[in-house]
Amino acid sequence: AQSVTQPDIHITVSEGASLELRCNYSYGATPYLFWYVQSPGQGLQLLLKYFSGDTLVQGIKGFEAEFKRSQSSFNLRKPSVHGSDAAEYFCAVGPFQGAQKLVFGQGTRLTINP
Amino acid sequence: DGGITQSPKYLFRKEGQNVTLSCEQNLNHDAMYWYRQDPGQGLRLIYYSQIVNDFQKGDIAEGYSVSREKKESFPLTVTSAQKNPTAFYLCASSLQGGPGFEAFFGQGTRLTVV
C-alpha cells in the first residue's frame, strides 16, 4: 500500500538558519509528490510538486525539494527561515492509477526561535 | 475569486445528532475530497468523488456519508454512528490526474461534540 512517513513530528530552528524537513514514501511506481503548508486553523496551501524531470523542484516562499528515487525521499529545504515559516508541513503522494486521491504523512510542526 | 468554501467554520454537535458540513467549489473541478485531521495523525481520507453521482470510500468512511448531486457541491454528513467525531474537517478539489494535478483545500470546519 502507498504510504508517506515524516520522521520528525516537531522541529525547532532559529530564524535565519537553514531548514530540511524529511519525507519518505512507499509506492510501487514513479510517484507524484507534494509538499503542503498549513497555518493554525487554516486549510492547506501547496508549496511545490514533483511529477517528472528535474529532481530539484522550486516552490513558493523560497522552498525547494529534491526527489531521490534511490532513497524514496522527497525532502523539503529552505536556506534561511523566517518567523512567518512557523506552521505545519505535510508531504503527500498521489494520485494513483484508478484512485484519484492523495495520501498524506503525519505532518511536521515547525517552530522558529527569534 | 475561484476557490473552495467550507461552512460553517465552527460546528457544535450534541451526541446522537447528525450534522452536515458544506463544501462548495467554483473551480470547475471534477474531483472532490473530504479529509479528517487529528493532532499527530495527519490527514486521513474519508470519502472522495471523481464525478457527479459517484463517490468512493476512503480509509475512514465508517460513520460518515456523502452525496455528489452537483459538480460544485460535496456535502459530508457526520452521523451518530461516528464514535469520535470531534476533529478538523478539510474539503479539497482537483482536476483529474496527470501532470497538472493539484488539490486545492478549503479553510476547514472544526466540529466539536458537546
PDB file of N, CA, C and O in Angstrom, chain A residues 20 28 35 39 47 54 62 68 71 82 85 100 105 108 111:
ATOM      1  N   GLU A  20      15.624  21.637   6.807  1.00  0.00           N
ATOM      2  CA  GLU A  20      15.330  20.478   5.979  1.00  0.00           C
ATOM      3  C   GLU A  20      14.293  19.623   6.685  1.00  0.00           C
ATOM      4  O   GLU A  20      14.496  19.197   7.824  1.00  0.00           O
ATOM      5  N   GLY A  28       4.847   1.843  -5.561  1.00  0.00           N
ATOM      6  CA  GLY A  28       5.432   0.900  -6.492  1.00  0.00           C
ATOM      7  C   GLY A  28       5.925   1.482  -7.793  1.00  0.00           C
ATOM      8  O   GLY A  28       6.676   0.844  -8.508  1.00  0.00           O
ATOM      9  N   TRP A  35       4.391  18.874  -1.373  1.00  0.00           N
ATOM     10  CA  TRP A  35       4.536  19.450  -0.039  1.00  0.00           C
ATOM     11  C   TRP A  35       3.491  20.550   0.118  1.00  0.00           C
ATOM     12  O   TRP A  35       3.356  21.429  -0.743  1.00  0.00           O
ATOM     13  N   SER A  39      -1.150  26.778   8.172  1.00  0.00           N
ATOM     14  CA  SER A  39      -1.112  27.649   9.344  1.00  0.00           C
ATOM     15  C   SER A  39      -2.211  27.215  10.297  1.00  0.00           C
ATOM     16  O   SER A  39      -3.195  26.605   9.868  1.00  0.00           O
ATOM     17  N   LEU A  47       2.996  24.069  -1.589  1.00  0.00           N
ATOM     18  CA  LEU A  47       4.304  24.711  -1.691  1.00  0.00           C
ATOM     19  C   LEU A  47       4.993  24.352  -3.000  1.00  0.00           C
ATOM     20  O   LEU A  47       5.575  25.203  -3.673  1.00  0.00           O
ATOM     21  N   ASP A  54      13.394  17.239 -13.856  1.00  0.00           N
ATOM     22  CA  ASP A  54      14.405  17.706 -12.913  1.00  0.00           C
ATOM     23  C   ASP A  54      14.018  17.315 -11.482  1.00  0.00           C
ATOM     24  O   ASP A  54      12.905  17.610 -11.028  1.00  0.00           O
ATOM     25  N   GLY A  62      10.301  30.542  -1.279  1.00  0.00           N
ATOM     26  CA  GLY A  62      11.719  30.212  -1.176  1.00  0.00           C
ATOM     27  C   GLY A  62      12.023  28.764  -0.857  1.00  0.00           C
ATOM     28  O   GLY A  62      13.178  28.416  -0.573  1.00  0.00           O
ATOM     29  N   LYS A  68      14.673  11.924  -4.558  1.00  0.00           N
ATOM     30  CA  LYS A  68      15.745  10.934  -4.657  1.00  0.00           C
ATOM     31  C   LYS A  68      15.107   9.555  -4.724  1.00  0.00           C
ATOM     32  O   LYS A  68      14.689   8.991  -3.703  1.00  0.00           O
ATOM     33  N   GLN A  71      16.492   6.655  -2.572  1.00  0.00           N
ATOM     34  CA  GLN A  71      16.203   6.734  -1.139  1.00  0.00           C
ATOM     35  C   GLN A  71      14.708   6.843  -0.852  1.00  0.00           C
ATOM     36  O   GLN A  71      14.312   6.964   0.303  1.00  0.00           O
ATOM     37  N   HIS A  82      12.241  32.261   8.091  1.00  0.00           N
ATOM     38  CA  HIS A  82      11.715  33.463   8.733  1.00  0.00           C
ATOM     39  C   HIS A  82      10.690  33.040   9.775  1.00  0.00           C
ATOM     40  O   HIS A  82      10.176  31.924   9.745  1.00  0.00           O
ATOM     41  N   ASP A  85       7.508  31.376   8.663  1.00  0.00           N
ATOM     42  CA  ASP A  85       7.513  29.987   8.194  1.00  0.00           C
ATOM     43  C   ASP A  85       7.002  29.019   9.258  1.00  0.00           C
ATOM     44  O   ASP A  85       6.796  27.831   8.955  1.00  0.00           O
ATOM     45  N   GLN A 100      -8.180   8.432  -7.567  1.00  0.00           N
ATOM     46  CA  GLN A 100      -7.842   9.847  -7.594  1.00  0.00           C
ATOM     47  C   GLN A 100      -7.790  10.376  -6.174  1.00  0.00           C
ATOM     48  O   GLN A 100      -8.750  10.946  -5.680  1.00  0.00           O
ATOM     49  N   GLY A 105       1.462  12.325   4.828  1.00  0.00           N
ATOM     50  CA  GLY A 105       2.224  11.982   6.006  1.00  0.00           C
ATOM     51  C   GLY A 105       1.593  12.597   7.238  1.00  0.00           C
ATOM     52  O   GLY A 105       0.587  13.312   7.158  1.00  0.00           O
ATOM     53  N   THR A 108       4.859  17.650   9.996  1.00  0.00           N
ATOM     54  CA  THR A 108       5.958  18.134  10.846  1.00  0.00           C
ATOM     55  C   THR A 108       5.636  19.557  11.255  1.00  0.00           C
ATOM     56  O   THR A 108       5.403  20.416  10.399  1.00  0.00           O
ATOM     57  N   THR A 111       8.677  25.145  14.482  1.00  0.00           N
ATOM     58  CA  THR A 111       8.728  26.300  15.377  1.00  0.00           C
ATOM     59  C   THR A 111       9.993  27.083  15.062  1.00  0.00           C
ATOM     60  O   THR A 111      11.057  26.500  14.851  1.00  0.00           O
TER      61      THR A 111
END
